PDB file of C-alpha atoms in Angstrom:
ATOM      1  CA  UNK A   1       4.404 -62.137   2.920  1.00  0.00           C
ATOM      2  CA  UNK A   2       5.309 -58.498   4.224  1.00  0.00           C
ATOM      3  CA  UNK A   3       7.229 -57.613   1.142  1.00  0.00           C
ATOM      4  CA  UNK A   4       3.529 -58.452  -0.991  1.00  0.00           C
ATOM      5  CA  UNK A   5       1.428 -56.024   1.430  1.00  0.00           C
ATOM      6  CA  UNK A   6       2.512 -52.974  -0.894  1.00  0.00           C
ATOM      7  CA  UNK A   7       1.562 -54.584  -4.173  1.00  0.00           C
ATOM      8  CA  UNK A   8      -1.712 -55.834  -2.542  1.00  0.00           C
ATOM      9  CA  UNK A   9      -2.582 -52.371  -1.345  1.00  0.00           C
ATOM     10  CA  UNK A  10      -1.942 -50.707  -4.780  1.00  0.00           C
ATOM     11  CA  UNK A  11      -4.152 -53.609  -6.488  1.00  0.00           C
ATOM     12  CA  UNK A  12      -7.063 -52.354  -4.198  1.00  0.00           C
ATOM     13  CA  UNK A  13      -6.204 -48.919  -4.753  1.00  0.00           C
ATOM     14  CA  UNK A  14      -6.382 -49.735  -8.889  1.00  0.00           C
ATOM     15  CA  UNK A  15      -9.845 -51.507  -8.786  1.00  0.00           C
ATOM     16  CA  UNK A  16     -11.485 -49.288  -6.431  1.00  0.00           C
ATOM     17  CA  UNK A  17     -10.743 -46.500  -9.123  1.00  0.00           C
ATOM     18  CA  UNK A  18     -11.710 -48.737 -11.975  1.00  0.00           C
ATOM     19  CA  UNK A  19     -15.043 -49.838 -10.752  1.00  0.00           C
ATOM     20  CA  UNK A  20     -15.726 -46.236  -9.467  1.00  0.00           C
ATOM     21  CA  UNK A  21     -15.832 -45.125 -13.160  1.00  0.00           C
ATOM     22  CA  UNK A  22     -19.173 -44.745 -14.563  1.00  0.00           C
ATOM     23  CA  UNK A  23     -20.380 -46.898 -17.586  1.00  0.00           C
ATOM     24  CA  UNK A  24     -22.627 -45.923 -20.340  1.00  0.00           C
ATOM     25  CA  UNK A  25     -23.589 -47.795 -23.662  1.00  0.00           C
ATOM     26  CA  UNK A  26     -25.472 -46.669 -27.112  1.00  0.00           C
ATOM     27  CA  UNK A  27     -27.060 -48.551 -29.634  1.00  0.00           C
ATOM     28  CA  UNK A  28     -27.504 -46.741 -32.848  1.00  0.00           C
ATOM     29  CA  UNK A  29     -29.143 -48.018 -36.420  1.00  0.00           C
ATOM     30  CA  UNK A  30     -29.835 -45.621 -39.318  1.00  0.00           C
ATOM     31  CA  UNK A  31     -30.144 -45.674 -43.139  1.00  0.00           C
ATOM     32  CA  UNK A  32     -28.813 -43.407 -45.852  1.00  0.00           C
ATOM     33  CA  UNK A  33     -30.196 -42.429 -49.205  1.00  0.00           C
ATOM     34  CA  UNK A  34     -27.372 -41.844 -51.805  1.00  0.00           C
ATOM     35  CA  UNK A  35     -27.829 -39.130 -54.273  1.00  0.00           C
ATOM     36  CA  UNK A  36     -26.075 -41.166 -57.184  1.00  0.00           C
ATOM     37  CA  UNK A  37     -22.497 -39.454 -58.017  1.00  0.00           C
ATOM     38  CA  UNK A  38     -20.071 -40.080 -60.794  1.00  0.00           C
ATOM     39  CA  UNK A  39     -18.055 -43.140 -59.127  1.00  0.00           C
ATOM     40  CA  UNK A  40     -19.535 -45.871 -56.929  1.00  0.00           C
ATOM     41  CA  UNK A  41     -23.066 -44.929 -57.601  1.00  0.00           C
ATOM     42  CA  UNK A  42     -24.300 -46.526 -53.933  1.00  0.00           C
ATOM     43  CA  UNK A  43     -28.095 -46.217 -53.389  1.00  0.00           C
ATOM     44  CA  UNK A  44     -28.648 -47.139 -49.776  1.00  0.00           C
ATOM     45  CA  UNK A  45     -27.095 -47.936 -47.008  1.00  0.00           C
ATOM     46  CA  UNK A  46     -27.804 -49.262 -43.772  1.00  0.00           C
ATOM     47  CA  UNK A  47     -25.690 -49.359 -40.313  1.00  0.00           C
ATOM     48  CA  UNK A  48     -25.584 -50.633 -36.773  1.00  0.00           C
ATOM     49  CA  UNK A  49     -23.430 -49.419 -33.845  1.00  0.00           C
ATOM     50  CA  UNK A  50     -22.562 -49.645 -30.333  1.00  0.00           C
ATOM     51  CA  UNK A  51     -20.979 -47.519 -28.252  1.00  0.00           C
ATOM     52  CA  UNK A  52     -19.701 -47.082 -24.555  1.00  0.00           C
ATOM     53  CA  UNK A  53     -17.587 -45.077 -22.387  1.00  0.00           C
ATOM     54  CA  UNK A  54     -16.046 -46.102 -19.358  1.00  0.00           C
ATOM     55  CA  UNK A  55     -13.964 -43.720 -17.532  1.00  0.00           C
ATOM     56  CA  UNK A  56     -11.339 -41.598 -20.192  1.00  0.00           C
ATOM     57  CA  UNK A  57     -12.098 -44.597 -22.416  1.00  0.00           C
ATOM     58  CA  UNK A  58     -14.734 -44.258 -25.548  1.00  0.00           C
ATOM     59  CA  UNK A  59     -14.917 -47.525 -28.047  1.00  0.00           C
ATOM     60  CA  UNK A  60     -17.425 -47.729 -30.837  1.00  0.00           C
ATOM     61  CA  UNK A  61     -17.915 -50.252 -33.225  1.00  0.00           C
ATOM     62  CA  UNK A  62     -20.090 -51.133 -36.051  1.00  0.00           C
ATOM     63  CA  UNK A  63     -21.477 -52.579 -39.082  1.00  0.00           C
ATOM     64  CA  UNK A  64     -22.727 -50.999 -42.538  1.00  0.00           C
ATOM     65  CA  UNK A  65     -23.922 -52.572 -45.600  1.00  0.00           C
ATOM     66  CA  UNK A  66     -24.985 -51.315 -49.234  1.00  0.00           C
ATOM     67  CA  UNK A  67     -25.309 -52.536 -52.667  1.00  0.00           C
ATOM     68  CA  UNK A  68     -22.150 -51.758 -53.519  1.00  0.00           C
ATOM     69  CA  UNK A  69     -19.568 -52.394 -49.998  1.00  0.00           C
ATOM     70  CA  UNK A  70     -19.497 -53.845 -47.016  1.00  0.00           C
ATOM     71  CA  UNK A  71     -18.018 -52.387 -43.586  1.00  0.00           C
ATOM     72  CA  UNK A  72     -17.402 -53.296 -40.312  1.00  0.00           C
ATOM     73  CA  UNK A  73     -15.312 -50.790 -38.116  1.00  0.00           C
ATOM     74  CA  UNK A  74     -14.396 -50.702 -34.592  1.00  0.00           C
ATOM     75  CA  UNK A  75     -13.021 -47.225 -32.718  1.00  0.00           C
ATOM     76  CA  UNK A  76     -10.757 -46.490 -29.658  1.00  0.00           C
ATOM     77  CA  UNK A  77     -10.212 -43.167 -27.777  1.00  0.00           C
ATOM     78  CA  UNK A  78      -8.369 -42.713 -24.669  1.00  0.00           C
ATOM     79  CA  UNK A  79      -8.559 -39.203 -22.838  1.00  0.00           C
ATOM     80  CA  UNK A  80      -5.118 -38.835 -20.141  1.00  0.00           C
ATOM     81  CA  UNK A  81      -5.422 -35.734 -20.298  1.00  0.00           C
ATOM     82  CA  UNK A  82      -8.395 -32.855 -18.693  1.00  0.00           C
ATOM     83  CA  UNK A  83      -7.924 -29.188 -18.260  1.00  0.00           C
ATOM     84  CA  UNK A  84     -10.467 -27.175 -16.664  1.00  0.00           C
ATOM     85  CA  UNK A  85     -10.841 -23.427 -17.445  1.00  0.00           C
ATOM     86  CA  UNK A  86     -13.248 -20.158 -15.907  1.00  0.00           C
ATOM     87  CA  UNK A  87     -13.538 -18.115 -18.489  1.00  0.00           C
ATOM     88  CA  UNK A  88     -15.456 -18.653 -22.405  1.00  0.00           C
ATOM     89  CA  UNK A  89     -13.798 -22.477 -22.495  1.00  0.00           C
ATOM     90  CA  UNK A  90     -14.717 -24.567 -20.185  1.00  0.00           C
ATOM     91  CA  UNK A  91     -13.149 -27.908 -20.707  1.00  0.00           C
ATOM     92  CA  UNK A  92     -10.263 -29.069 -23.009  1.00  0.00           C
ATOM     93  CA  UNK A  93      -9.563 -32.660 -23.496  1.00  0.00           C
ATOM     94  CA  UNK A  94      -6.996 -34.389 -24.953  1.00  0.00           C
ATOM     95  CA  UNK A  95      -6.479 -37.439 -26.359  1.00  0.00           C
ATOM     96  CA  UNK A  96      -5.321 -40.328 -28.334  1.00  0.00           C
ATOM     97  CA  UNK A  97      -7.374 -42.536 -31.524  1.00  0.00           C
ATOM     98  CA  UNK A  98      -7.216 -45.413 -32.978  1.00  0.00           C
ATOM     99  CA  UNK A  99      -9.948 -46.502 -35.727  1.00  0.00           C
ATOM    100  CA  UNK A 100      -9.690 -50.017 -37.666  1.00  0.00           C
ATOM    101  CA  UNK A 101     -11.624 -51.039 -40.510  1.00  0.00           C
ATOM    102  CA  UNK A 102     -12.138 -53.753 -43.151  1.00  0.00           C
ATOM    103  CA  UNK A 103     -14.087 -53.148 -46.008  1.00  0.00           C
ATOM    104  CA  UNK A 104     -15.005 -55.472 -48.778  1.00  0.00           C
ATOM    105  CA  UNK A 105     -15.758 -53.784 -52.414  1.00  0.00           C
ATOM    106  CA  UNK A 106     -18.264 -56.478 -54.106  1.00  0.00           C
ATOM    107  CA  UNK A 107     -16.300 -58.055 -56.896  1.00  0.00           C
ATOM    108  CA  UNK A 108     -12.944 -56.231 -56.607  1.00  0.00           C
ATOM    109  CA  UNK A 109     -11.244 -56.066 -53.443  1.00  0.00           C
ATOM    110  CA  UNK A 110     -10.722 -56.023 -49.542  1.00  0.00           C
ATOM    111  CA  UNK A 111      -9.318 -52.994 -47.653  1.00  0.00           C
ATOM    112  CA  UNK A 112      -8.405 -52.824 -44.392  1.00  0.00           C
ATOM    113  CA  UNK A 113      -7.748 -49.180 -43.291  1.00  0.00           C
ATOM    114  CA  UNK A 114      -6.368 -47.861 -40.004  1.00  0.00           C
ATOM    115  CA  UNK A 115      -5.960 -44.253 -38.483  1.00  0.00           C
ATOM    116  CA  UNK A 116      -3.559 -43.269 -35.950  1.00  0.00           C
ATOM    117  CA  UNK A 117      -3.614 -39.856 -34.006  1.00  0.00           C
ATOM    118  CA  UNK A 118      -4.852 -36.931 -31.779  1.00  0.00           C
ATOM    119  CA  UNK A 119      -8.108 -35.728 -30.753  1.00  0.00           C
ATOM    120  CA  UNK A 120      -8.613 -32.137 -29.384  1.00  0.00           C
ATOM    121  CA  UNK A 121     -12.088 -31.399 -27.897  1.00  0.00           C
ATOM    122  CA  UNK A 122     -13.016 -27.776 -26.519  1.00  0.00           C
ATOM    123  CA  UNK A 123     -15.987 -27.427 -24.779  1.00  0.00           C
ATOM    124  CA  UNK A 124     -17.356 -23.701 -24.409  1.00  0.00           C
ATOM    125  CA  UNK A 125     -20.746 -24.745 -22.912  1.00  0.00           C
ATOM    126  CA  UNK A 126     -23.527 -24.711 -25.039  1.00  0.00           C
ATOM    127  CA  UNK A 127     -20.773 -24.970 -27.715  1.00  0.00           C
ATOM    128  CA  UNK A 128     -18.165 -27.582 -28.759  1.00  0.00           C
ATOM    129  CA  UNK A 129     -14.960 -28.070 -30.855  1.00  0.00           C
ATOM    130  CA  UNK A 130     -13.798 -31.108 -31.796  1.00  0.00           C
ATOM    131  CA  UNK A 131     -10.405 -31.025 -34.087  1.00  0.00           C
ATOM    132  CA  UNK A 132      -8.739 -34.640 -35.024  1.00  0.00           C
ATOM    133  CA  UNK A 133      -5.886 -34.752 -36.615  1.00  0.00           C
ATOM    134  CA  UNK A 134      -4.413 -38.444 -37.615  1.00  0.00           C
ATOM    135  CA  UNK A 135      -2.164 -40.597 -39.967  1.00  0.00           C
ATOM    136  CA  UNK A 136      -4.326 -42.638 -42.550  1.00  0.00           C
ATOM    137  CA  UNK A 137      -2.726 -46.322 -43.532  1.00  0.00           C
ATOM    138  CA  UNK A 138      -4.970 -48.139 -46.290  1.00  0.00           C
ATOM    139  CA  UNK A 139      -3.940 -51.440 -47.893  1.00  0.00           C
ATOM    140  CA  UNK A 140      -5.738 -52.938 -51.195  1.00  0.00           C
ATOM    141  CA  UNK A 141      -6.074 -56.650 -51.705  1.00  0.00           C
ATOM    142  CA  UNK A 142      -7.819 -56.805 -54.867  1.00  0.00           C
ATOM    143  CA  UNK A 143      -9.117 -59.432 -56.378  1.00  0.00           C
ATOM    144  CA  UNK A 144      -8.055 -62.033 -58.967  1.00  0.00           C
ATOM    145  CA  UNK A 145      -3.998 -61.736 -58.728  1.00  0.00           C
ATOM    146  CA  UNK A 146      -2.598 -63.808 -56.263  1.00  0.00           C
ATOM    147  CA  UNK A 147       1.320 -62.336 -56.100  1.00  0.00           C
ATOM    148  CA  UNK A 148       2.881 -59.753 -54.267  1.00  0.00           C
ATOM    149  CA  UNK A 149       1.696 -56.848 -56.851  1.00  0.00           C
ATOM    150  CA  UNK A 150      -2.474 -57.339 -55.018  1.00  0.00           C
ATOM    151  CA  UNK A 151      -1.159 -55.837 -52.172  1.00  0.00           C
ATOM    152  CA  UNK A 152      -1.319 -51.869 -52.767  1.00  0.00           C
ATOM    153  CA  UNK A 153      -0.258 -49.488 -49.784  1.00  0.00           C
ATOM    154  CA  UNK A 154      -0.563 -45.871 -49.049  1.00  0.00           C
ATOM    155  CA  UNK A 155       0.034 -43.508 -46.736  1.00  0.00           C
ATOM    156  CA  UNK A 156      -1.943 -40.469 -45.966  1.00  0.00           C
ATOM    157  CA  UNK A 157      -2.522 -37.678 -43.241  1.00  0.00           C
ATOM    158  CA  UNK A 158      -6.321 -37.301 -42.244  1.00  0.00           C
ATOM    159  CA  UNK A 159      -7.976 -34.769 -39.969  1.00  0.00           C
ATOM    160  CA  UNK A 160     -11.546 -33.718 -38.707  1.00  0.00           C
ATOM    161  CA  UNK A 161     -13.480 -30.958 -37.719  1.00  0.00           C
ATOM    162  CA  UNK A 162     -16.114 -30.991 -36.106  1.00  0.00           C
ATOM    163  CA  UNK A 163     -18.380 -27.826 -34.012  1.00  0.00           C
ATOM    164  CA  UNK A 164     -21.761 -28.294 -32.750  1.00  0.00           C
ATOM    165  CA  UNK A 165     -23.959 -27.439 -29.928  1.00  0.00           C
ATOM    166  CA  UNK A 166     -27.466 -26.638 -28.237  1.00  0.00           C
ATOM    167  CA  UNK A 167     -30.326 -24.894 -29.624  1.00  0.00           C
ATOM    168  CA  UNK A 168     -32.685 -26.248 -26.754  1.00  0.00           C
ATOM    169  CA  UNK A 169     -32.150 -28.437 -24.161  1.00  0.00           C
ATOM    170  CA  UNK A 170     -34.064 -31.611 -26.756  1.00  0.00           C
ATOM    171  CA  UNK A 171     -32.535 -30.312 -29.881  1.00  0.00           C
ATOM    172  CA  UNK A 172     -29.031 -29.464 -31.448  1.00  0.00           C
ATOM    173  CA  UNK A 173     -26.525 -28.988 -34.493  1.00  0.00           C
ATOM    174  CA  UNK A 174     -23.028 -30.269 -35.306  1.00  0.00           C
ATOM    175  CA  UNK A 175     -21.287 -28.850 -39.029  1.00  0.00           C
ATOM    176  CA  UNK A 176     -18.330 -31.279 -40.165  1.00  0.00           C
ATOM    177  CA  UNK A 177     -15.604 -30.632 -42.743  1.00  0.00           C
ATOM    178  CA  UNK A 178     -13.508 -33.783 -42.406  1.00  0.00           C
ATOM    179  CA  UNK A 179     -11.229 -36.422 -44.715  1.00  0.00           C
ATOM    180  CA  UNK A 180     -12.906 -39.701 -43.146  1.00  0.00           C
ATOM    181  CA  UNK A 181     -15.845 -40.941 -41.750  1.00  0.00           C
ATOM    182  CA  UNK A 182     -16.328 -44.345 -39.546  1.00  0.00           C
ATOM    183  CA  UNK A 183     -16.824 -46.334 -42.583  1.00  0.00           C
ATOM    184  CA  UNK A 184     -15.104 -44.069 -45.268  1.00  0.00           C
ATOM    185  CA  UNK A 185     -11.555 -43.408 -45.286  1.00  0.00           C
ATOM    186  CA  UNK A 186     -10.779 -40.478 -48.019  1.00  0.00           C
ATOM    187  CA  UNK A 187      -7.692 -39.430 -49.681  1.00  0.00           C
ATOM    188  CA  UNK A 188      -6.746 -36.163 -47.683  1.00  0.00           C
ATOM    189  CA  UNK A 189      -7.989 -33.685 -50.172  1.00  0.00           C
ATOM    190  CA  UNK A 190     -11.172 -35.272 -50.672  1.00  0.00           C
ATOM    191  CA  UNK A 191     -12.826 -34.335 -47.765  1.00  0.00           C
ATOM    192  CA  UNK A 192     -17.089 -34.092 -46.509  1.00  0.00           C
ATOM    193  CA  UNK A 193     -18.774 -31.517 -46.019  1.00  0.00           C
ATOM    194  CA  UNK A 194     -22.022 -32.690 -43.147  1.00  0.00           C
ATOM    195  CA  UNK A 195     -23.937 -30.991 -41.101  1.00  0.00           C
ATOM    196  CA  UNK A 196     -26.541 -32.739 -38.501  1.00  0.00           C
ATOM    197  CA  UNK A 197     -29.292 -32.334 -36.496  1.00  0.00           C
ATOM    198  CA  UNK A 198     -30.417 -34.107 -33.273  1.00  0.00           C
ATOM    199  CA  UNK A 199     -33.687 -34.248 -31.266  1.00  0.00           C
ATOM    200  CA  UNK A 200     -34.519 -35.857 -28.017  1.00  0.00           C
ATOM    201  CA  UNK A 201     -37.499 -37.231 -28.457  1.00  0.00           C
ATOM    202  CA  UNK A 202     -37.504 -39.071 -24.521  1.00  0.00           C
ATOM    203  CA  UNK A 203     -34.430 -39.407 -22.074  1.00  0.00           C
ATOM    204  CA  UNK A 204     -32.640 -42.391 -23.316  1.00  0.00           C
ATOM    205  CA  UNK A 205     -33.765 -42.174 -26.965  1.00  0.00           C
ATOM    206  CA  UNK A 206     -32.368 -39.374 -29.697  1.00  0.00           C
ATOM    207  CA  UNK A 207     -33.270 -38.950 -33.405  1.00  0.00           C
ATOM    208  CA  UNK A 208     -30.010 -38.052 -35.749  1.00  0.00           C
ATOM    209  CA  UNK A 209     -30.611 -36.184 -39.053  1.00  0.00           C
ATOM    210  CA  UNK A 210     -27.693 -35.583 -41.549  1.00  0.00           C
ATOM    211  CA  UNK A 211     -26.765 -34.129 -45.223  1.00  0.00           C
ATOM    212  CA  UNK A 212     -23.207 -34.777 -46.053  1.00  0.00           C
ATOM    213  CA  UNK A 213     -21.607 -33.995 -49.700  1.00  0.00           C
ATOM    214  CA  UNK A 214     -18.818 -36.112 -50.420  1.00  0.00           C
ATOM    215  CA  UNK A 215     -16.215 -34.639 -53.346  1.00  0.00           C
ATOM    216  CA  UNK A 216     -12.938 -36.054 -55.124  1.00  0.00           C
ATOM    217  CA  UNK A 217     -10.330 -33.424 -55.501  1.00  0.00           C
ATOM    218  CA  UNK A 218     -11.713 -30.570 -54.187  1.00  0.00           C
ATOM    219  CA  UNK A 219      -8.670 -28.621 -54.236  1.00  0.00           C
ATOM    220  CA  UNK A 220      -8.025 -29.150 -57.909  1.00  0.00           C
ATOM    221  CA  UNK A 221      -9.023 -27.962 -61.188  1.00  0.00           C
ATOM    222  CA  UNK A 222     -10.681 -30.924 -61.748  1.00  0.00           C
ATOM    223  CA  UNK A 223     -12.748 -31.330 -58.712  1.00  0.00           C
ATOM    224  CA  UNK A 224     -16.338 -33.035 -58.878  1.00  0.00           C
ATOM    225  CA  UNK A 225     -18.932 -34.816 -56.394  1.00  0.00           C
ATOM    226  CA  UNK A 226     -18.865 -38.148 -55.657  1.00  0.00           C
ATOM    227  CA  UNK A 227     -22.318 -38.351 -54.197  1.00  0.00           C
ATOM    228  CA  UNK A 228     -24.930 -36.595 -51.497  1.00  0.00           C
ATOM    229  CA  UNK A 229     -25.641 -38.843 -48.462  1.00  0.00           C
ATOM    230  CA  UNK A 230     -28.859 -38.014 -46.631  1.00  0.00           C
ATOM    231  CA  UNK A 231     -29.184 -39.772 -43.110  1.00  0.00           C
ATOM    232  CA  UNK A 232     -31.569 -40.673 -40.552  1.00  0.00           C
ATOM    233  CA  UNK A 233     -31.344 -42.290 -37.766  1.00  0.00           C
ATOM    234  CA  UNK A 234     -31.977 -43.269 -33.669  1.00  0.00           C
ATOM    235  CA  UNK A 235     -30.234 -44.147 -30.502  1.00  0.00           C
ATOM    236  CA  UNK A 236     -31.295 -45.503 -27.469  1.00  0.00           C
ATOM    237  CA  UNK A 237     -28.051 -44.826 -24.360  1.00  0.00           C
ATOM    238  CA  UNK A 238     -28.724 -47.023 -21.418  1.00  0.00           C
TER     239      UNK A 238
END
């Protein structure tokens, strides 16, 4: 029995630092208005997530439907990492992501995309940093042929950036230039452009605004826009 005293005091020691951590959830819905583009020509689009965070750990997941796709995505990140600074940044973070998603393409194919990678956040008070940067995996099952040639892999790397902050206390701003979104996984050099808006209309509930122009190819000679996405939505945290 003495030999299981150490084991049982480290248990307690684990829990009691477990259930210390604090818990918070989100639910979020919104809907999106598609300026038509040259490819999928999507319309609108609706989507429901939750979220929580639970110590260093964040997970999200959610669904969205349109006329043209459906998703359904679920999101990881694990912070090990905190530094701690006195002078402009405050707070750097560190940590690792994980993102999984299937989507189904009405009448063509399945896809099933994962990321893999790093996710820097600097905090600078009433300004933030976020930079991601991640390896993309995507696999096509399409439709119709039933061999080995309906399975179609790449490989890609993927990355994020992301700066926001406060305007007033109820009301702030975030600009993204970035190669994926929760339920779009780009090539890497067909990134969005977005930027955002948020307003706190009470304590627990928060209004989202959003522009984002999606492109193919930007950095070529033959680059064009695949659509505009205007968004709107709300959250309630609890």
């Amino acid at each position: 029995m003495k030999e299981f005293i150490p084991v049982i005091c480290v248990l307690f020691i684990f829990s009691t630092n477990i259930f210390a951590q604090d818990f918070n959830s989100e639910v979020k819905a919104e809907a999106s208005v598609f300026v038509p583009g040259t490819v999928l020509d999507e319309h609108f689009n609706v989507a429901a997530q939750y979220s929580f965070t639970y110590g260093d750990l964040e997970m999200e997941t959610g669904i969205a439907v349109n006329n043209k796709q459906f998703n359904y995505s679920v999101q990881g990140t694990y912070y090990p990492f905190h530094f701690d600074f006195d002078g402009k940044l405050k707070k750097y973070d560190l940590g690792f992501k994980e993102t999984l998603n299937y989507k189904r393409l009405y009448g063509s194919s399945n896809q099933i995309n994962m990321l893999l990678g790093l996710q820097n956040n600097f905090d600078f008070g009433n300004f933030y940093l976020n930079l991601g940067t991640h390896l993309q995996t995507k696999a096509s099952f399409i439709d119709g042929i039933k061999n080995i040639h309906s399975f179609v892999p790449n490989f890609d790397p993927a990355f994020d950036v992301l700066f926001g902050g406060n305007i007033t206390s109820d009301l702030g701003y975030e600009v993204g230039f970035l190669s994926w979104d929760f339920y779009k996984f780009n090539r890497f050099l067909t990134p969005v452009f977005s930027f955002s808006m948020w307003q706190k209309l009470f304590d627990l509930v928060t209004l989202d605004y959003s522009i984002r122009f999606n492109g193919i190819d930007n950095f070529t000679l033959s680059a064009f826009w695949e659509d505009v996405e205007i968004r709107i939505g709300g959250s309630y945290a609890f």
